[in-house]
Coordinates of C-alpha atoms in Angstrom, one line a residue:
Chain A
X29 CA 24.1 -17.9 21.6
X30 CA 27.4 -16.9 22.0
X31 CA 28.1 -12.8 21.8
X32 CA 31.2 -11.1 21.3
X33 CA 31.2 -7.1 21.6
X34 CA 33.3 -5.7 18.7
X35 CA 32.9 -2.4 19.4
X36 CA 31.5 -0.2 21.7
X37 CA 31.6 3.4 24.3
X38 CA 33.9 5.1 23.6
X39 CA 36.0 3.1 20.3
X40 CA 32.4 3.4 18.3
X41 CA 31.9 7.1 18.8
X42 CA 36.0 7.5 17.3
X43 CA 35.4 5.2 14.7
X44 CA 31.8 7.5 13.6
X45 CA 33.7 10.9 13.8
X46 CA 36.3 8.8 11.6
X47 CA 34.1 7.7 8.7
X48 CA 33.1 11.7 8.8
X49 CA 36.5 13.3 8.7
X50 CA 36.9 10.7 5.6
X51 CA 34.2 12.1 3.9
X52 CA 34.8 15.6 4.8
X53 CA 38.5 15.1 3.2
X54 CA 36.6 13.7 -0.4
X55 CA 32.9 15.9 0.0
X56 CA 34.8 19.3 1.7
X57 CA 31.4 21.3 2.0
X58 CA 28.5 19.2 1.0
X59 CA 26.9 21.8 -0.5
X60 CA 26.8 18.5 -3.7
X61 CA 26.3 15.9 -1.4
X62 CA 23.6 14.0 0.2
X63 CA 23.6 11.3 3.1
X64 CA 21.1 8.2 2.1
X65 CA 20.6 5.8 4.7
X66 CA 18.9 2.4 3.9
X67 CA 16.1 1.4 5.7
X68 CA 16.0 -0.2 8.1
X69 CA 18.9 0.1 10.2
X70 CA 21.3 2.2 8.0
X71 CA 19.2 4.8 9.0
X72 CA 20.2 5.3 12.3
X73 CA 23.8 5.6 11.0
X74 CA 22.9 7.8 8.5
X75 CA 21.5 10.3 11.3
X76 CA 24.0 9.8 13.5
X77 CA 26.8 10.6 10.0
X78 CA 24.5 13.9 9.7
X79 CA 24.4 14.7 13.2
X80 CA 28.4 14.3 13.6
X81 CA 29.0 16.4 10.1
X82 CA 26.7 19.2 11.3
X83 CA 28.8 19.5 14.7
X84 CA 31.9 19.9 12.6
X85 CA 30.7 21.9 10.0
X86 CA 27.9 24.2 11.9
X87 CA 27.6 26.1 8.6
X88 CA 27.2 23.6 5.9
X89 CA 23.8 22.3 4.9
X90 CA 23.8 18.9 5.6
X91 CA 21.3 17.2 3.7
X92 CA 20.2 13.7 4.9
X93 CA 17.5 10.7 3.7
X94 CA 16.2 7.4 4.2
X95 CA 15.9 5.2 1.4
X96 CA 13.2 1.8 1.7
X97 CA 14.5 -1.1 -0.8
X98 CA 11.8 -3.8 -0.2
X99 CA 10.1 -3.5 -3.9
X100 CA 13.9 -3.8 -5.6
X101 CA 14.7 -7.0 -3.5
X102 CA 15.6 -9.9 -5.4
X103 CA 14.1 -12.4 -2.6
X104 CA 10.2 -11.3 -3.0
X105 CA 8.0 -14.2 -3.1
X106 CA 11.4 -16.4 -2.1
X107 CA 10.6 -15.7 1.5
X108 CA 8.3 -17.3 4.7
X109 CA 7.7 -14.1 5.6
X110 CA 6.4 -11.4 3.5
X111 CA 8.6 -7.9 2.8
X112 CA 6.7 -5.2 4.6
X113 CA 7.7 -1.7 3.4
X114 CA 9.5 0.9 5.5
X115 CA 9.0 4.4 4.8
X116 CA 10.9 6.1 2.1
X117 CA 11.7 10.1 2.9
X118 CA 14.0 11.9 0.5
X119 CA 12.6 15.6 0.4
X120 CA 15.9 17.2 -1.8
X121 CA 16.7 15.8 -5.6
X122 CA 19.5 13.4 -6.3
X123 CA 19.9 14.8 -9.8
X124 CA 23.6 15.3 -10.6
X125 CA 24.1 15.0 -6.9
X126 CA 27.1 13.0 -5.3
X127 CA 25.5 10.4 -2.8
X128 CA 26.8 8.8 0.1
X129 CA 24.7 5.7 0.3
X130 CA 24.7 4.1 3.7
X131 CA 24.2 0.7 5.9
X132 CA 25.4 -0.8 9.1
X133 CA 26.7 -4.3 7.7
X134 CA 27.3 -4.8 4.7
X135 CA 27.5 -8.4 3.8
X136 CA 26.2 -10.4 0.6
X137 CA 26.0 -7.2 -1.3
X138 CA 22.2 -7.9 -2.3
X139 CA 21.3 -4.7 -0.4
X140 CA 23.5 -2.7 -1.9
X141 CA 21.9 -4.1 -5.2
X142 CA 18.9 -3.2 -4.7
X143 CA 19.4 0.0 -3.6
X144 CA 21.6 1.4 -6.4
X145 CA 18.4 0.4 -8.2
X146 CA 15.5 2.0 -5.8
X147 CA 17.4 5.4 -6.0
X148 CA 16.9 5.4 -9.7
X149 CA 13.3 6.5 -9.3
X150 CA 14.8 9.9 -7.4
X151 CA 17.3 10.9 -10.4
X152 CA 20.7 10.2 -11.8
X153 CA 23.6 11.3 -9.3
X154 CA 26.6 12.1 -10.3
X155 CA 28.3 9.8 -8.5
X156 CA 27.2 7.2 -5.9
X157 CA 29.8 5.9 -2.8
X158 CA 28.8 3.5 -0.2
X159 CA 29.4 4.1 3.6
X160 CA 29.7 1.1 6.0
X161 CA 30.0 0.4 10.0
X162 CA 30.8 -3.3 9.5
X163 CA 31.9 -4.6 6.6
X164 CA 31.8 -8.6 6.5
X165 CA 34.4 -9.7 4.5
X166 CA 34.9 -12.5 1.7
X167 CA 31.0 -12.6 2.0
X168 CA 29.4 -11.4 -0.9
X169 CA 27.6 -12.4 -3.3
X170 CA 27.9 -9.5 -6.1
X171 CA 30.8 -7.6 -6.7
X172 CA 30.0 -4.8 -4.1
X173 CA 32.9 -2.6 -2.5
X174 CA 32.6 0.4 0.2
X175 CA 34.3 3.6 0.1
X176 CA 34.1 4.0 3.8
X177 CA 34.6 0.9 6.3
X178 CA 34.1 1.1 10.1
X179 CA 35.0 -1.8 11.0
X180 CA 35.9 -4.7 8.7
X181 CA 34.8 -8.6 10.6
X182 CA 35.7 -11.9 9.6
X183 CA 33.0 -14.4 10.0
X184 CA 30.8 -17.5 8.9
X185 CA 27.3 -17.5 7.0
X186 CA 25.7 -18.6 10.5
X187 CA 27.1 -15.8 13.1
X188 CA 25.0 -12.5 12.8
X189 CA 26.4 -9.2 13.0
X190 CA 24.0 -6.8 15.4
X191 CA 24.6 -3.4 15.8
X192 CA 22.6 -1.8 18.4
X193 CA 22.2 2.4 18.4
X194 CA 21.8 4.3 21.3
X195 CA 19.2 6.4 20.4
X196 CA 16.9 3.0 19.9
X197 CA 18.6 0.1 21.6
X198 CA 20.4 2.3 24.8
X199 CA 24.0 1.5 23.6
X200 CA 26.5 2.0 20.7
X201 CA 27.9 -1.6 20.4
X202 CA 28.5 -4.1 17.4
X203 CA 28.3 -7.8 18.4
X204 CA 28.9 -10.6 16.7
X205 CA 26.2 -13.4 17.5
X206 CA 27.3 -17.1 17.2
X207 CA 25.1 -20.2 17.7
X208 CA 26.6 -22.7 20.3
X209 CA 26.0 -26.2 18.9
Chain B
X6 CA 5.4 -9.8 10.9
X7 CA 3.1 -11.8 9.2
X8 CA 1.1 -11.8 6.3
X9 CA -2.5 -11.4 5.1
X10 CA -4.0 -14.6 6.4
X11 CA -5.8 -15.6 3.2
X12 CA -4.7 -16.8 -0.1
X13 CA -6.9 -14.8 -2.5
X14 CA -8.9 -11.9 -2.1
X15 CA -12.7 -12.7 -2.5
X16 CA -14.5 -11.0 0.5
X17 CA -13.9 -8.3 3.3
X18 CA -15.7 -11.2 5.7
X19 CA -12.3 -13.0 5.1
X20 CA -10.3 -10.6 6.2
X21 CA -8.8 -10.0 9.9
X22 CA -8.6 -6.4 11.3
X23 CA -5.0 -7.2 11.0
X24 CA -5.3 -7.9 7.3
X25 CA -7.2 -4.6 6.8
X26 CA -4.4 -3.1 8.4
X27 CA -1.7 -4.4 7.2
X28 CA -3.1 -3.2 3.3
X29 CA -3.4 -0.1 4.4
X30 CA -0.2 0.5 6.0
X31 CA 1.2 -0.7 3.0
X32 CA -1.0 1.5 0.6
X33 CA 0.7 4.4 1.9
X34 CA 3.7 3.4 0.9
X35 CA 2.1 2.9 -2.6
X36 CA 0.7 6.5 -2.0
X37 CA 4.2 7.2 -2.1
X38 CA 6.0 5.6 -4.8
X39 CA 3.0 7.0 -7.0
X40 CA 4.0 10.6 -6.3
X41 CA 7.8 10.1 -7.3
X42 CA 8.7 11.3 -11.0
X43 CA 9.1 7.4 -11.5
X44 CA 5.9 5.8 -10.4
X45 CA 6.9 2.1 -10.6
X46 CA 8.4 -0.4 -8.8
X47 CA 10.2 -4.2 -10.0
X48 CA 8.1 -6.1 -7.3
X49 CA 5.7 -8.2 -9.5
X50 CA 8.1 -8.9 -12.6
X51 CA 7.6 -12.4 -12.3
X52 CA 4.2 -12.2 -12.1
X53 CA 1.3 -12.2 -14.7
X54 CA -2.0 -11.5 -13.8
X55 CA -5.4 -11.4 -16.2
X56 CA -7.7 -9.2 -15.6
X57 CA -11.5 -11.3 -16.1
X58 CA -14.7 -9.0 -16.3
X59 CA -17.6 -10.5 -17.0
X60 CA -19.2 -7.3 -16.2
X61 CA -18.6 -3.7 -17.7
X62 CA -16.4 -1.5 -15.1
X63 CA -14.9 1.6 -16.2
X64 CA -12.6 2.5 -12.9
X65 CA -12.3 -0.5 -11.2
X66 CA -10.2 -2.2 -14.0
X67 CA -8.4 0.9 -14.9
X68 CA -7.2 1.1 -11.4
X69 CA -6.0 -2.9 -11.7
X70 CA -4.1 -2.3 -14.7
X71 CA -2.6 0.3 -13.5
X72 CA -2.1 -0.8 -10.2
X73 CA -0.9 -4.0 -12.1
X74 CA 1.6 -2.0 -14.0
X75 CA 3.1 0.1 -11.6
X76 CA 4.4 -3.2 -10.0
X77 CA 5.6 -4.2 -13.3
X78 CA 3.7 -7.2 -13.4
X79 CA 2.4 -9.1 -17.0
X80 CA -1.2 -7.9 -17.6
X81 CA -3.5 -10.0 -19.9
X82 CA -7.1 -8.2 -20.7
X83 CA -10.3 -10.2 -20.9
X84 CA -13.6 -9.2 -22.0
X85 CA -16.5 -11.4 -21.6
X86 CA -18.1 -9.7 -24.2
X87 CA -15.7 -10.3 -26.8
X88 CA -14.5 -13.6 -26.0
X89 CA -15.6 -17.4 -26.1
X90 CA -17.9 -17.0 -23.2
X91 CA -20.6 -15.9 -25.7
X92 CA -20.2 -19.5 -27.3
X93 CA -21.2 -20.7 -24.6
X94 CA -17.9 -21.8 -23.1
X95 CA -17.6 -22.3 -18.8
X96 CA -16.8 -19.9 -16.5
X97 CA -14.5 -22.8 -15.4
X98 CA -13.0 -23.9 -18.9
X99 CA -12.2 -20.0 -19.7
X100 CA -10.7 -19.4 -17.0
X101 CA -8.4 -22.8 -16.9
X102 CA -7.9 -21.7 -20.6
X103 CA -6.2 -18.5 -19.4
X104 CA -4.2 -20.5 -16.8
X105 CA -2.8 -23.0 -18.8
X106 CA -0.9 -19.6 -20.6
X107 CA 1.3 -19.8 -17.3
X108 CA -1.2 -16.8 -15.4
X109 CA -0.2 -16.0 -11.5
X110 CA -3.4 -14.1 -10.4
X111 CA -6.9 -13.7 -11.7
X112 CA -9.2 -10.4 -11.0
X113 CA -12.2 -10.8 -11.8
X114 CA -15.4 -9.3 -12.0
X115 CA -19.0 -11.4 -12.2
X116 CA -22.6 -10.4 -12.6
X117 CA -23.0 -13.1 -9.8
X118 CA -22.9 -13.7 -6.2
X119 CA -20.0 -15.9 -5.5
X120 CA -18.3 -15.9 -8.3
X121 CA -15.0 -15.4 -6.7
X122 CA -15.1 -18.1 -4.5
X123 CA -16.5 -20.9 -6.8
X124 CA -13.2 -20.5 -9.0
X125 CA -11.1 -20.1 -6.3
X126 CA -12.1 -24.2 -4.9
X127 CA -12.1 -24.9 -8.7
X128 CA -8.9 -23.3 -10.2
X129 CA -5.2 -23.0 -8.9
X130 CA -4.3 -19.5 -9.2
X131 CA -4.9 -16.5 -6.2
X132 CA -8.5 -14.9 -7.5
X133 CA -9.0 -11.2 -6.7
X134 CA -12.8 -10.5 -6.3
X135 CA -13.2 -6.8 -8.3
X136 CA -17.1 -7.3 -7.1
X137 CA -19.7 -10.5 -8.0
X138 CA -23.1 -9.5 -8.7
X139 CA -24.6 -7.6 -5.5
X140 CA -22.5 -9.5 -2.8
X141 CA -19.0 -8.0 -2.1
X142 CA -16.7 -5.8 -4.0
X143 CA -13.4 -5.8 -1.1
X144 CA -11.0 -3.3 -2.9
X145 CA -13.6 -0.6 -3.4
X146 CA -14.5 -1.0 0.7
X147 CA -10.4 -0.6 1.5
X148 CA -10.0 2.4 -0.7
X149 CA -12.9 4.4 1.2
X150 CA -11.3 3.3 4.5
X151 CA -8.2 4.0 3.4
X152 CA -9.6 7.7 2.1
X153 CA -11.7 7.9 5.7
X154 CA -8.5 7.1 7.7
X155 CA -6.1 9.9 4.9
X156 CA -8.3 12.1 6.1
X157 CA -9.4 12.1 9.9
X158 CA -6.0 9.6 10.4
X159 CA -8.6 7.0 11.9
X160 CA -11.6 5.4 10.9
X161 CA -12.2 4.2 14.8
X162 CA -14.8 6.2 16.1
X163 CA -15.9 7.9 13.0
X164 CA -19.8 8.0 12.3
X165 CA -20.4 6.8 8.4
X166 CA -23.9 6.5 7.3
X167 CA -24.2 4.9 3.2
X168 CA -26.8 6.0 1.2
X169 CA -29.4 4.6 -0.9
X170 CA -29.5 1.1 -2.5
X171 CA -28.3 -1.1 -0.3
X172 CA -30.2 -4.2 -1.0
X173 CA -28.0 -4.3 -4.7
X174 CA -25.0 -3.0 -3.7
X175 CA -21.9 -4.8 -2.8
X176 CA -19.9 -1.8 -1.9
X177 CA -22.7 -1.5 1.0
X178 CA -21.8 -4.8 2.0
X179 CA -18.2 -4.9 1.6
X180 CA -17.8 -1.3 3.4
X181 CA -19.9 -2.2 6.6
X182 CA -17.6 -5.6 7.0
X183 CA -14.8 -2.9 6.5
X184 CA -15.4 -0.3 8.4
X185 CA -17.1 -2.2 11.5
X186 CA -14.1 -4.3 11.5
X187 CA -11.7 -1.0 11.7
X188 CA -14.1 0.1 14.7
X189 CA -16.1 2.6 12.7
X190 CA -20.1 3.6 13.7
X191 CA -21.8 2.6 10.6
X192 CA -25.9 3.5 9.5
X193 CA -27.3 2.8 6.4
X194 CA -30.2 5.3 4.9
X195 CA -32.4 4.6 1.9
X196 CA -35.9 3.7 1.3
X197 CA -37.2 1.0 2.8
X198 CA -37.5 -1.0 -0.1
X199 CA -33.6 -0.5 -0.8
X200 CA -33.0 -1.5 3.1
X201 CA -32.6 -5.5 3.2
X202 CA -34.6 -6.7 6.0
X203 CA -32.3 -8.4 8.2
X204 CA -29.3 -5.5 7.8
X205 CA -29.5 -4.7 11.6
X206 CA -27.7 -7.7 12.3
X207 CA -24.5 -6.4 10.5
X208 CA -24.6 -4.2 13.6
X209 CA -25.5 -1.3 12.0
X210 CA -28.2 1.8 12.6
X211 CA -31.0 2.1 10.1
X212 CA -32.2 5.6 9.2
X213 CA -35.2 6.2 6.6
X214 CA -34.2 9.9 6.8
X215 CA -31.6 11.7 5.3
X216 CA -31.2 14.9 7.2
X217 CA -31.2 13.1 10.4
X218 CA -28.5 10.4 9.0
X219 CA -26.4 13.4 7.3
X220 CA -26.9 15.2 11.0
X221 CA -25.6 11.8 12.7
X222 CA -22.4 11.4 10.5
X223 CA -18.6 12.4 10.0
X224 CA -18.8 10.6 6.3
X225 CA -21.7 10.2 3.5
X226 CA -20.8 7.4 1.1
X227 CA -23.5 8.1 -1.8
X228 CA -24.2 5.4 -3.8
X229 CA -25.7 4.8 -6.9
X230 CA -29.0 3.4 -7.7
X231 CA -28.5 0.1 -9.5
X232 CA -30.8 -0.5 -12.4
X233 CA -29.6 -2.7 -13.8
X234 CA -30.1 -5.0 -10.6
X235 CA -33.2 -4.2 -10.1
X236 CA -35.9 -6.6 -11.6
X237 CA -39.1 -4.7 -10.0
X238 CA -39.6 -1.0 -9.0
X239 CA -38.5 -0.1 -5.9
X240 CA -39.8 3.5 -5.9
X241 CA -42.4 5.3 -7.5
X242 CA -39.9 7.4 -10.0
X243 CA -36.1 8.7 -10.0
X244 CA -37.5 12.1 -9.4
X245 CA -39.5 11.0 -6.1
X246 CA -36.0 9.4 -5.0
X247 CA -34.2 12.4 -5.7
X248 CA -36.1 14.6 -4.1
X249 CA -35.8 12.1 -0.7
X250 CA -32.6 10.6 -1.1
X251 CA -31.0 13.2 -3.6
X252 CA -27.5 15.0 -1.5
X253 CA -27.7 18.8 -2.7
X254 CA -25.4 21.9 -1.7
X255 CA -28.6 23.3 0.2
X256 CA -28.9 20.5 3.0
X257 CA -25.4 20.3 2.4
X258 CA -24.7 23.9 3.8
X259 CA -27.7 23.4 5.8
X260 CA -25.7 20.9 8.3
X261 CA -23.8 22.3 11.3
X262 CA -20.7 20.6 10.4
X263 CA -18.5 19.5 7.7
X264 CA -19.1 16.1 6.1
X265 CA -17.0 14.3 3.7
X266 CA -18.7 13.3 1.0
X267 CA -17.7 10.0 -1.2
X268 CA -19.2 8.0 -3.5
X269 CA -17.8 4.4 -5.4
X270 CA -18.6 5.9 -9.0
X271 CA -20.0 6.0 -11.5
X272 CA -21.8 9.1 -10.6
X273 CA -25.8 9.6 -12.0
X274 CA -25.0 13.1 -11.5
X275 CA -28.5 14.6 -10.6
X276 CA -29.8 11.6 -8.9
X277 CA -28.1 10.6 -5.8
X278 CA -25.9 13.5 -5.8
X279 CA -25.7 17.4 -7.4
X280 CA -23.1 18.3 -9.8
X281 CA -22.4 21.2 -7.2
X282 CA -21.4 18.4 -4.3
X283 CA -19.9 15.8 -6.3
X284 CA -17.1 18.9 -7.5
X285 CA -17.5 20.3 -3.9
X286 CA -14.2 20.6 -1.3
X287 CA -16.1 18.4 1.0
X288 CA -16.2 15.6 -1.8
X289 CA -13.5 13.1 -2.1
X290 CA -14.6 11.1 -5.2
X291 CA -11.5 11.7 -6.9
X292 CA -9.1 11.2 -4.1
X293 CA -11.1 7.9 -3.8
X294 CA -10.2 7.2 -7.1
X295 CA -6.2 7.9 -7.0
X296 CA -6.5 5.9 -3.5
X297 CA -7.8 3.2 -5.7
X298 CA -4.4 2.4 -7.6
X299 CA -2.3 2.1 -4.2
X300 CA -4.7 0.4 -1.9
X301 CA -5.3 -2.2 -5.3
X302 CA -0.9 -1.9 -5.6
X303 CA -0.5 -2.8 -1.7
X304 CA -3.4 -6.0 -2.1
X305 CA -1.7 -7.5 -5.2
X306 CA 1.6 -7.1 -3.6
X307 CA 0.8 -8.6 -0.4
X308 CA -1.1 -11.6 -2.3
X309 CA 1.9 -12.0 -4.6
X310 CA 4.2 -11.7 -1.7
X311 CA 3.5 -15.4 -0.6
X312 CA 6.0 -18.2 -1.3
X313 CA 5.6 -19.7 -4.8

């Protein structure tokens, strides 16, 4: 397995308070906007989004959740493995709310997908935008666009894009994981 | 991770402790989507299911269909006593009958032992075992350890003593397979008529006394006396069991501790348990039930869950 590091230190922690300055220029107080992070691993960025915002904006309410998709993926019963739930936790109501959905890679869309559709059950927002560390380019399978991009990667249906968060893994990095043949 | 490690549902004995758990973990995230203005979810839209019950049930196949329904699966009823089985058709031919419509899943429900697991070598389609005749009846036994573990957050360690007629009832059965698996104490308390001899080696205490077994336990699992199961008399009169085997708000508050009190349903309000206890805080009958529709929701999911 060959890795390469794509980002990392100190270039991951610029490119975070980035994607929040962009959404403080389009959101300005948040007081009609809530951070959704999708389970499993766009949580972490969703946290770390909210954490950033409420450094920069001490006296905004920054309201943050996590969002578990398994039931809305199109791949049940298509799988070895079976889909075991993570937890859902979205204690505020996304009723006429502007969301900022969120993921660490977005790649074949599918996600994305089945998201749009597993928020339905908490309300109609007034308008949904999708935040993204890496986004894998000229991948997807369903037309599926972010608003926010961290990073955008070029790469093929075999390499894996990992990105690790301090908090769980004891770095910020993004790799990009190739097999060697 | 993996998944349950059996292709249908038709006994707790078939189960792993990793099984048990992994339904339960996954029921609470049922619990969940049934307390969110939209209580459904697409999971199961390819799938159709029919429910088979040979056998009246009032809860049990509410609780499927809903369960059923929340995952947006295809539900076909089936009545035994409105159907072709009364023409004497096999249990075999009716339900290959119901397969040949392109069915997924069966649940069913028998008056007899086994049932489940005859149709299950005979037919191809996952079987769910809602309880055959007095042998096992799995879901009921994972929504009272699920309701044991929602409220004390473990059933390891906890002291449950079940009470009454054991020798008929597949809830008994299916519930000490459960809960011994999940690492629970478990007694059994009845007459000894309603005691089957050989219980002990289950691993679990016998009591003939119910103030001592109420005194011993966290949890009392009431059950019901079957009648209907019961082709001599066991005991003198309902009253004389009452009176012995009867739980009342008076030994109730006589205890020096809080029990929980649960029972599978239907209540013979009166008999095994007061009016005043069944509709007590301590009592968890209707928790029980609402448990029902997740626990069911996480076991058809999980079954449904394996490759086509």
């Amino acid at each position: 397995m060959l890795n390469l590091t794509l980002l990392d230190g100190q270039k991951f922690q610029i490119t975070i308070q980035r994607l929040c300055r962009q959404l403080i220029e389009n959101h300005n107080d948040f007081s009609n906007t809530v951070l959704i992070g999708i389970q499993p691993r766009g949580i972490f960025l969703a946290k770390r989004v909210a954490e950033e915002l409420r450094k920069i904006l001490p006296n905004d309410t920054i309201l943050q959740g996590d969002l578990d998709i398994t039931f809305y993926r199109d791949d049940f019963r298509r799988r070895e493995n079976p889909l075991v739930p993570n937890q859902t936790r979205i204690d505020f109501i996304i009723e006429g709310k502007k969301v900022v959905m969120m993921d660490d890679v977005l790649w074949t869309g599918r996600t994305i997908r089945a998201a749009m559709d597993a928020m339905q059950a908490f309300g109609r927002p007034e308008k949904v935008e999708l935040l993204t560390l890496v986004d894998r380019r000229y991948s997807r399978h369903i037309p599926v666009a972010a608003d926010y991009v961290g990073i955008e990667v070029d790469s093929i249906a075999s390499q894996r894009v990992v990105v690790s968060w301090k908090e769980t893994d004891g770095e910020d990095k993004i790799e990009l994981l190739s097999e060697v043949k | 991770m993996a998944g349950l490690s059996t292709r249908h549902l038709l006994g707790i004995k078939d189960l792993t402790q990793a099984d048990i758990e992994l339904i339960l973990q996954t029921a609470d995230t049922f619990k969940a989507v049934l307390n969110r203005p939209i209580k459904k979810v697409p999971s199961l839209r390819d799938v159709t299911i029919a429910n088979i019950f040979f056998e009246n049930s009032t809860r049990t196949r509410l609780s499927f269909e809903l369960a059923e329904k929340r995952l947006s699966a295809d539900v076909v009823n089936f009545a035994a006593s409105s159907s072709s089985v009364s023409k004497g058709e096999t249990l075999i031919d009716t339900v290959n009958n119901i397969l040949a419509m392109k069915v997924d899943m069966v649940v069913m429900r028998h008056p007899y032992a086994g049932a489940g697991i005859f149709l299950s070598k005979h037919v191809n389609a996952q079987i769910v075992n809602a309880g055959d005749g007095a042998h096992e009846h799995p879901t009921q036994a994972l929504l009272d350890a699920y309701s044991i573990r929602e409220k004390y957050g473990d059933v390891a360690g906890k002291k449950v003593v079940i009470v009454g007629d054991i020798l008929h009832s597949r809830v008994a059965l299916s519930n000490i397979l459960c809960l011994k698996q999940l690492g629970a104490e478990v007694m059994v308390c009845g007459p000894t008529t309603l005691i089957p001899k050989y219980i002990g080696t289950l691993g679990v205490k016998v009591e003939h006394n119910l103030i001592k077994a109420l005194n011993w336990c966290d949890v009392a699992n009431m059950l019901r006396i079957q009648l209907e199961r019961q082709d001599i008399k066991y005991f003198p009169s309902l009253r004389e069991y009452t009176m012995l085997y009867g739980l009342n708000k008076q030994i109730l508050d006589s205890l020096d501790k809080e029990i929980m009190v649960m029972h599978p349903g239907p209540i013979n309000r009166g008999v095994e348990i007061t009016s005043d206890v069944a509709d007590s805080k301590q009592s968890v009958i209707l928790d029980q039930v609402e448990n029902g529709v997740a626990v069911r929701m996480a076991v058809l999911y999980l079954l449904a869950g394996q490759t086509v």
